[in-house]
mmCIF file of C-alpha atoms and ligand atoms in Angstrom:
data_model
loop_
_atom_site.group_PDB
_atom_site.id
_atom_site.type_symbol
_atom_site.label_atom_id
_atom_site.label_comp_id
_atom_site.label_asym_id
_atom_site.label_seq_id
_atom_site.Cartn_x
_atom_site.Cartn_y
_atom_site.Cartn_z
ATOM 1 C CA MET X 1192 53.705 84.044 122.381
ATOM 2 C CA THR X 1193 53.283 84.449 118.671
ATOM 3 C CA THR X 1194 51.077 82.556 116.303
ATOM 4 C CA VAL X 1195 52.610 82.181 112.900
ATOM 5 C CA THR X 1196 51.281 80.852 109.609
ATOM 6 C CA TYR X 1197 53.639 79.140 107.221
ATOM 7 C CA THR X 1198 53.915 76.723 104.315
ATOM 8 C CA ALA X 1199 55.270 73.330 105.281
ATOM 9 C CA GLY X 1200 57.161 71.888 102.322
ATOM 10 C CA CYS X 1201 57.959 68.170 102.624
ATOM 11 C CA ARG X 1202 61.388 67.220 101.437
ATOM 12 C CA ASP X 1203 60.430 63.546 101.141
ATOM 13 C CA CYS X 1204 57.094 63.623 99.225
ATOM 14 C CA LEU X 1205 57.453 67.236 97.819
ATOM 15 C CA GLN X 1206 53.963 68.164 98.860
ATOM 16 C CA ALA X 1207 53.193 71.405 100.672
ATOM 17 C CA GLU X 1208 50.460 72.527 103.144
ATOM 18 C CA ASN X 1209 49.598 75.773 104.922
ATOM 19 C CA GLN X 1210 49.713 75.524 108.608
ATOM 20 C CA SER X 1211 49.874 77.691 111.710
ATOM 21 C CA ILE X 1212 51.578 77.144 115.042
ATOM 22 C CA ASN X 1213 52.241 78.966 118.346
ATOM 23 C CA ILE X 1214 55.785 79.982 119.213
ATOM 24 C CA PRO X 1215 55.860 80.519 123.001
ATOM 25 C CA ASP X 1216 59.247 82.126 123.376
ATOM 26 C CA TYR X 1217 58.743 85.038 120.940
ATOM 27 C CA ARG X 1218 56.817 88.297 120.987
ATOM 28 C CA PRO X 1219 55.452 89.109 117.469
ATOM 29 C CA GLU X 1220 57.632 92.217 117.121
ATOM 30 C CA ASP X 1221 60.793 90.184 118.042
ATOM 31 C CA LEU X 1222 59.998 87.382 115.631
ATOM 32 C CA LEU X 1223 59.461 89.876 112.812
ATOM 33 C CA GLN X 1224 62.886 91.348 113.507
ATOM 34 C CA ASP X 1225 64.575 87.957 113.571
ATOM 35 C CA THR X 1226 65.861 86.050 110.537
ATOM 36 C CA GLU X 1227 63.735 83.495 108.750
ATOM 37 C CA TYR X 1228 66.428 80.991 109.512
ATOM 38 C CA ASN X 1229 65.868 81.382 113.276
ATOM 39 C CA ALA X 1230 62.074 81.375 112.794
ATOM 40 C CA MET X 1231 62.330 78.101 110.870
ATOM 41 C CA GLY X 1232 64.336 76.666 113.793
ATOM 42 C CA ALA X 1233 61.676 77.876 116.317
ATOM 43 C CA ILE X 1234 58.894 76.350 114.223
ATOM 44 C CA ASN X 1235 60.641 73.050 113.762
ATOM 45 C CA PHE X 1236 61.281 72.906 117.466
ATOM 46 C CA GLN X 1237 57.537 73.358 118.176
ATOM 47 C CA ARG X 1238 56.619 70.816 115.514
ATOM 48 C CA ASP X 1239 58.865 68.263 117.171
ATOM 49 C CA GLU X 1240 57.427 69.150 120.611
ATOM 50 C CA ASN X 1241 53.872 68.603 119.229
ATOM 51 C CA ASN X 1242 54.799 65.588 117.102
ATOM 52 C CA ILE X 1243 53.584 67.272 113.891
ATOM 53 C CA LYS X 1244 54.288 65.376 110.693
ATOM 54 C CA CYS X 1245 53.751 65.872 106.942
ATOM 55 C CA SER X 1246 50.026 64.914 106.600
ATOM 56 C CA PHE X 1247 50.627 63.406 103.202
ATOM 57 C CA CYS X 1248 53.455 60.939 104.008
ATOM 58 C CA GLY X 1249 54.095 61.141 107.744
ATOM 59 C CA SER X 1250 57.656 62.506 107.360
ATOM 60 C CA THR X 1251 59.215 64.934 109.835
ATOM 61 C CA ASN X 1252 61.608 66.204 107.173
ATOM 62 C CA VAL X 1253 59.628 69.340 106.535
ATOM 63 C CA GLU X 1254 60.774 72.849 105.741
ATOM 64 C CA PRO X 1255 58.720 75.764 107.048
ATOM 65 C CA PHE X 1256 58.826 78.751 104.680
ATOM 66 C CA ASP X 1257 56.887 81.898 103.782
ATOM 67 C CA ILE X 1258 56.508 82.457 107.440
ATOM 68 C CA LYS X 1259 54.056 85.186 108.427
ATOM 69 C CA VAL X 1260 53.158 87.037 111.534
ATOM 70 C CA GLY X 1261 49.731 88.366 110.749
ATOM 71 C CA ASN X 1262 50.062 89.394 107.085
ATOM 72 C CA GLN X 1263 53.754 90.214 107.272
ATOM 73 C CA LEU X 1264 56.344 87.805 105.777
ATOM 74 C CA ILE X 1265 59.404 87.393 107.971
ATOM 75 C CA PHE X 1266 61.621 87.086 104.894
ATOM 76 C CA GLU X 1267 61.090 88.515 101.502
ATOM 77 C CA ALA X 1268 64.251 88.679 99.321
ATOM 78 C CA SER X 1269 63.289 91.984 97.630
ATOM 79 C CA SER X 1270 62.655 93.798 100.909
ATOM 80 C CA VAL X 1271 65.845 92.483 102.559
ATOM 81 C CA ALA X 1272 67.684 93.606 99.435
ATOM 82 C CA ASN X 1273 66.109 97.065 99.697
ATOM 83 C CA GLN X 1274 66.937 97.378 103.285
ATOM 84 C CA ALA X 1275 70.578 96.397 102.635
ATOM 85 C CA LYS X 1276 70.655 99.045 99.827
ATOM 86 C CA ASN X 1277 69.302 101.763 102.081
ATOM 87 C CA ASN X 1278 71.674 100.884 104.970
ATOM 88 C CA ASP X 1279 74.609 100.559 102.622
ATOM 89 C CA ASP X 1280 74.987 96.930 103.836
ATOM 90 C CA PHE X 1281 75.939 93.828 101.866
ATOM 91 C CA MET X 1282 73.657 90.966 100.864
ATOM 92 C CA LEU X 1283 74.731 87.708 99.157
ATOM 93 C CA GLU X 1284 72.198 85.324 97.647
ATOM 94 C CA CYS X 1285 73.172 81.912 96.492
ATOM 95 C CA GLU X 1286 70.731 79.751 94.509
ATOM 96 C CA LEU X 1287 70.953 76.266 92.908
ATOM 97 C CA LYS X 1288 68.251 75.088 90.586
ATOM 98 C CA LYS X 1289 68.145 71.473 89.585
ATOM 99 C CA GLU X 1290 66.088 70.485 86.488
ATOM 100 C CA ASN X 1291 66.092 66.861 85.324
ATOM 101 C CA GLY X 1292 69.401 66.294 87.229
ATOM 102 C CA ASN X 1293 71.048 69.456 85.723
ATOM 103 C CA ILE X 1294 72.201 71.923 88.347
ATOM 104 C CA LYS X 1295 72.512 75.660 87.626
ATOM 105 C CA PHE X 1296 74.101 78.214 90.014
ATOM 106 C CA ARG X 1297 72.971 81.764 90.435
ATOM 107 C CA ALA X 1298 74.447 84.378 92.777
ATOM 108 C CA GLY X 1299 72.818 87.638 93.598
ATOM 109 C CA GLY X 1300 72.882 90.355 96.149
ATOM 110 C CA VAL X 1301 73.505 93.922 97.049
ATOM 111 C CA GLY X 1302 76.665 95.972 97.417
ATOM 112 C CA ASP X 1303 80.118 96.086 96.003
ATOM 113 C CA HIS X 1304 81.223 92.611 96.921
ATOM 114 C CA SER X 1305 84.911 92.159 97.692
ATOM 115 C CA ASN X 1306 86.598 88.747 97.466
ATOM 116 C CA LEU X 1307 86.870 88.734 101.230
ATOM 117 C CA PHE X 1308 83.214 89.315 101.675
ATOM 118 C CA LEU X 1309 82.411 86.479 99.136
ATOM 119 C CA LYS X 1310 84.884 84.234 100.770
ATOM 120 C CA GLU X 1311 83.350 84.700 104.287
ATOM 121 C CA GLY X 1312 79.812 84.621 102.858
ATOM 122 C CA TYR X 1313 80.233 81.317 100.996
ATOM 123 C CA ASN X 1314 82.068 79.878 103.983
ATOM 124 C CA THR X 1315 79.148 80.741 106.273
ATOM 125 C CA ILE X 1316 76.689 79.216 103.886
ATOM 126 C CA LEU X 1317 78.700 75.974 103.434
ATOM 127 C CA ASN X 1318 79.057 75.659 107.152
ATOM 128 C CA ARG X 1319 75.335 75.752 107.682
ATOM 129 C CA VAL X 1320 74.839 73.184 104.928
ATOM 130 C CA ARG X 1321 77.558 71.075 106.559
ATOM 131 C CA PHE X 1322 75.803 70.993 110.006
ATOM 132 C CA ASN X 1323 72.448 70.005 108.617
ATOM 133 C CA SER X 1324 71.901 66.274 108.796
ATOM 134 C CA LYS X 1325 72.565 64.491 105.524
ATOM 135 C CA SER X 1326 69.317 62.573 105.961
ATOM 136 C CA THR X 1327 67.381 65.819 105.407
ATOM 137 C CA PHE X 1328 68.802 66.162 101.922
ATOM 138 C CA ASN X 1329 66.654 63.932 99.821
ATOM 139 C CA PRO X 1330 67.735 64.037 96.101
ATOM 140 C CA LYS X 1331 65.060 64.068 93.465
ATOM 141 C CA GLN X 1332 64.946 64.780 89.677
ATOM 142 C CA ASN X 1333 64.314 68.478 90.349
ATOM 143 C CA GLY X 1334 65.494 70.515 93.260
ATOM 144 C CA TYR X 1335 66.208 73.913 94.675
ATOM 145 C CA PHE X 1336 68.603 75.499 97.207
ATOM 146 C CA TYR X 1337 68.592 79.014 98.291
ATOM 147 C CA ALA X 1338 70.494 80.827 100.971
ATOM 148 C CA ALA X 1339 70.934 84.577 101.793
ATOM 149 C CA ILE X 1340 73.207 86.403 104.135
ATOM 150 C CA THR X 1341 73.610 90.084 105.033
ATOM 151 C CA SER X 1342 76.358 92.057 106.688
ATOM 152 C CA PRO X 1343 77.205 95.659 107.485
ATOM 153 C CA LYS X 1344 80.046 96.990 105.421
ATOM 154 C CA ASN X 1345 83.427 95.862 106.522
ATOM 155 C CA ILE X 1346 84.886 98.632 108.737
ATOM 156 C CA THR X 1347 87.518 96.676 110.576
ATOM 157 C CA ASP X 1348 88.863 93.533 109.067
ATOM 158 C CA ARG X 1349 85.942 91.268 109.312
ATOM 159 C CA TYR X 1350 82.197 91.070 108.506
ATOM 160 C CA ASP X 1351 79.359 90.600 110.941
ATOM 161 C CA ILE X 1352 77.287 88.145 108.938
ATOM 162 C CA SER X 1353 73.656 87.551 109.615
ATOM 163 C CA PHE X 1354 72.271 84.275 108.238
ATOM 164 C CA GLU X 1355 68.945 85.267 106.763
ATOM 165 C CA THR X 1356 67.553 81.946 105.405
ATOM 166 C CA MET X 1357 68.335 78.605 103.831
ATOM 167 C CA ARG X 1358 65.916 76.513 101.920
ATOM 168 C CA TYR X 1359 66.594 73.223 100.223
ATOM 169 C CA LEU X 1360 64.708 70.558 98.477
ATOM 170 C CA GLY X 1361 65.533 67.734 96.117
ATOM 171 C CA LEU X 1362 69.330 68.071 96.147
ATOM 172 C CA SER X 1363 71.728 65.825 97.959
ATOM 173 C CA LYS X 1364 74.168 67.384 100.434
ATOM 174 C CA GLY X 1365 77.035 66.559 98.037
ATOM 175 C CA GLU X 1366 75.229 68.294 95.110
ATOM 176 C CA VAL X 1367 74.819 71.495 97.228
ATOM 177 C CA TYR X 1368 78.477 71.313 98.184
ATOM 178 C CA ASP X 1369 79.677 70.827 94.541
ATOM 179 C CA GLY X 1370 77.264 73.542 93.231
ATOM 180 C CA ILE X 1371 78.452 76.162 95.680
ATOM 181 C CA MET X 1372 82.121 75.166 95.606
ATOM 182 C CA GLU X 1373 82.287 75.592 91.858
ATOM 183 C CA LYS X 1374 82.009 79.388 92.619
ATOM 184 C CA ALA X 1375 83.414 79.545 96.107
ATOM 185 C CA THR X 1376 86.808 78.136 95.331
ATOM 186 C CA LYS X 1377 87.476 81.252 93.174
ATOM 187 C CA TYR X 1378 87.314 83.286 96.390
ATOM 188 C CA GLY X 1379 89.614 81.100 98.339
ATOM 189 C CA VAL X 1380 87.034 79.003 100.164
ATOM 190 C CA GLU X 1381 88.569 75.657 101.224
ATOM 191 C CA MET X 1382 86.336 72.951 102.646
ATOM 192 C CA ASP X 1383 86.765 69.156 102.630
ATOM 193 C CA ASP X 1384 84.156 67.445 100.559
ATOM 194 C CA LYS X 1385 84.220 64.440 102.860
ATOM 195 C CA LEU X 1386 82.134 66.512 105.294
ATOM 196 C CA PHE X 1387 79.322 66.614 102.808
ATOM 197 C CA LYS X 1388 79.255 63.145 101.210
HETATM 198 ZN ZN1 LIG Q 1915 55.536 64.304 102.960
#
């Protein structure tokens, strides 16, 4: 069992609170090795089991982030980037910032990104967006989306992509799709917009 602390950000009322929870299926060292994405899933599962809701508005549409085991963050973009640099791996970051309805895209990462890597990377990110329920995307005036993936360098003809994290708030599913596709189509990503709207 591992006790984690995290920030619970509510996608409905936009308030955040610091909380802790026990994750029965993980040893601390294993949770620290896992991705933030999987840790978020484990926390949400336990929140459901224990019927934990946003204490401001009662919503269950809550995103756990800045997850810590002891004092150690499970995901920190700069340390994941450094690790990728040291291992000669690839990292792709994709961010959307919405300010007063205006959405700006930013891509980042590590490594010499080929079109094939970017195509697979954006495909992976869009697929995760696609399978998250539309009702969890609650559009507001301002919003934020961030996803990061890593992969060892391509030595055969495909990448072994690890989905590090995905955070979203204040954007509709369609806005996330449009924002990412604006870039992703350049690398040959094809995905039906009907799946997102
Ligand atoms: Zn709330």
